[in-house]
PDB file of C-alpha atoms in Angstrom:
ATOM      1  CA  MET C 124      -5.576  -1.739  -2.661  1.00 58.00           C
ATOM      2  CA  SER C 125      -4.688  -5.348  -3.183  1.00 55.00           C
ATOM      3  CA  ASP C 126      -2.342  -6.693  -0.521  1.00 70.00           C
ATOM      4  CA  PRO C 127      -1.056  -9.365  -2.950  1.00 74.00           C
ATOM      5  CA  GLY C 128       0.303  -6.358  -4.863  1.00 89.00           C
ATOM      6  CA  VAL C 129       2.676  -5.722  -1.961  1.00 91.00           C
ATOM      7  CA  GLY C 130       3.356  -9.366  -1.202  1.00 91.00           C
ATOM      8  CA  GLY C 131       0.471 -10.089   1.145  1.00 89.00           C
ATOM      9  CA  LYS C 132      -0.484  -9.009   4.631  1.00 89.00           C
ATOM     10  CA  GLN C 133       2.568 -10.656   6.183  1.00 91.00           C
ATOM     11  CA  ASN C 134       4.899  -8.519   4.038  1.00 93.00           C
ATOM     12  CA  ILE C 135       3.466  -5.204   5.284  1.00 93.00           C
ATOM     13  CA  LYS C 136       5.435  -3.886   8.260  1.00 94.00           C
ATOM     14  CA  ARG C 137       3.993  -0.361   8.522  1.00 95.00           C
ATOM     15  CA  VAL C 138       1.629   1.885   6.542  1.00 95.00           C
ATOM     16  CA  GLU C 139       1.432   5.674   6.583  1.00 96.00           C
ATOM     17  CA  ASN C 140       0.009   8.176   4.150  1.00 96.00           C
ATOM     18  CA  CYS C 141       0.615  11.722   3.013  1.00 95.00           C
ATOM     19  CA  VAL C 142      -1.665  13.852   0.832  1.00 96.00           C
ATOM     20  CA  SER C 143      -1.534  11.539  -2.190  1.00 96.00           C
ATOM     21  CA  ARG C 144       0.512   8.426  -1.379  1.00 96.00           C
ATOM     22  CA  LEU C 145       0.578   5.364   0.815  1.00 96.00           C
ATOM     23  CA  ARG C 146       4.026   4.877   2.311  1.00 96.00           C
ATOM     24  CA  ILE C 147       4.582   1.212   3.070  1.00 96.00           C
ATOM     25  CA  ASP C 148       7.485  -0.471   4.859  1.00 96.00           C
ATOM     26  CA  LEU C 149       7.910  -3.989   3.499  1.00 95.00           C
ATOM     27  CA  GLY C 150       9.552  -7.163   4.698  1.00 96.00           C
ATOM     28  CA  ASP C 151      10.662  -8.109   1.158  1.00 95.00           C
ATOM     29  CA  GLN C 152      10.575  -5.631  -1.696  1.00 93.00           C
ATOM     30  CA  LYS C 153      10.911  -8.455  -4.248  1.00 94.00           C
ATOM     31  CA  LEU C 154       7.311  -9.520  -3.516  1.00 94.00           C
ATOM     32  CA  VAL C 155       5.850  -6.261  -4.892  1.00 93.00           C
ATOM     33  CA  ASN C 156       3.760  -6.691  -8.052  1.00 94.00           C
ATOM     34  CA  MET C 157       3.471  -3.318  -9.814  1.00 93.00           C
ATOM     35  CA  GLU C 158       0.822  -4.600 -12.231  1.00 93.00           C
ATOM     36  CA  LEU C 159      -1.495  -5.655  -9.386  1.00 92.00           C
ATOM     37  CA  LEU C 160      -1.005  -2.269  -7.699  1.00 93.00           C
ATOM     38  CA  LYS C 161      -1.978  -0.535 -10.948  1.00 92.00           C
ATOM     39  CA  LYS C 162      -5.084  -2.729 -11.277  1.00 92.00           C
ATOM     40  CA  ALA C 163      -5.981  -1.785  -7.682  1.00 88.00           C
ATOM     41  CA  GLY C 164      -6.171   1.875  -8.702  1.00 91.00           C
ATOM     42  CA  SER C 165      -2.627   3.100  -8.178  1.00 94.00           C
ATOM     43  CA  LEU C 166      -1.632   6.063 -10.304  1.00 95.00           C
ATOM     44  CA  GLY C 167       2.031   5.175  -9.905  1.00 94.00           C
ATOM     45  CA  THR C 168       4.646   3.773  -7.572  1.00 94.00           C
ATOM     46  CA  PHE C 169       8.199   4.488  -6.602  1.00 92.00           C
ATOM     47  CA  ILE C 170      10.708   2.944  -4.246  1.00 92.00           C
ATOM     48  CA  PRO C 171      12.710   5.626  -2.410  1.00 91.00           C
ATOM     49  CA  SER C 172      14.741   3.106  -0.385  1.00 91.00           C
ATOM     50  CA  SER C 173      15.158  -0.602   0.152  1.00 90.00           C
ATOM     51  CA  ASN C 174      11.988  -2.310   1.447  1.00 93.00           C
ATOM     52  CA  HIS C 175       9.979   0.920   1.311  1.00 96.00           C
ATOM     53  CA  ILE C 176       7.457   1.802  -1.393  1.00 96.00           C
ATOM     54  CA  HIS C 177       5.259   4.804  -2.112  1.00 96.00           C
ATOM     55  CA  VAL C 178       2.007   3.990  -3.904  1.00 96.00           C
ATOM     56  CA  VAL C 179       0.271   7.021  -5.431  1.00 97.00           C
ATOM     57  CA  PHE C 180      -3.538   7.076  -5.183  1.00 96.00           C
ATOM     58  CA  GLY C 181      -4.207  10.812  -5.326  1.00 96.00           C
ATOM     59  CA  PRO C 182      -6.418  12.841  -2.991  1.00 95.00           C
ATOM     60  CA  HIS C 183      -8.580   9.859  -1.986  1.00 93.00           C
ATOM     61  CA  VAL C 184      -5.567   8.103  -0.406  1.00 95.00           C
ATOM     62  CA  GLU C 185      -7.065   8.556   3.079  1.00 95.00           C
ATOM     63  CA  PHE C 186      -9.922   6.192   2.148  1.00 94.00           C
ATOM     64  CA  VAL C 187      -7.453   3.676   0.739  1.00 92.00           C
ATOM     65  CA  ARG C 188      -5.415   3.923   3.958  1.00 93.00           C
ATOM     66  CA  ASN C 189      -8.531   3.285   6.061  1.00 93.00           C
ATOM     67  CA  ALA C 190      -9.365   0.203   3.986  1.00 90.00           C
ATOM     68  CA  VAL C 191      -5.786  -1.080   4.316  1.00 90.00           C
ATOM     69  CA  ASP C 192      -5.842  -0.534   8.091  1.00 91.00           C
ATOM     70  CA  ASP C 193      -9.168  -2.380   8.363  1.00 91.00           C
ATOM     71  CA  HIS C 194      -7.842  -5.231   6.223  1.00 87.00           C
ATOM     72  CA  LEU C 195      -4.696  -5.566   8.317  1.00 89.00           C
ATOM     73  CA  ALA C 196      -6.829  -5.567  11.479  1.00 89.00           C
ATOM     74  CA  GLY C 197      -8.991  -8.341  10.028  1.00 86.00           C
ATOM     75  CA  ILE C 198     -12.120  -6.221   9.596  1.00 76.00           C
ATOM     76  CA  THR C 199     -14.190  -7.362   6.622  1.00 62.00           C
ATOM     77  CA  GLN C 200     -15.423  -4.721   4.182  1.00 57.00           C
ATOM     78  CA  ARG C 201     -19.001  -5.041   2.931  1.00 50.00           C
TER      79      ARG C 201
END
């Protein structure tokens, strides 16, 4: 997932996942770029409440979540 799609690392307040979606708390919802999220492999997005977005990745969401966590922690992927 591309963090510019959600406004950059500094805009991500919290990330969780369920079976098929990343659930992301945002600092500023206006920074979300749906087109970049789609290019990053998202199957869809929806915003259930202000400054909170669900990004659908399907059953491989756990791997996306791990990559996001590593990115936020500053761990470089090879």
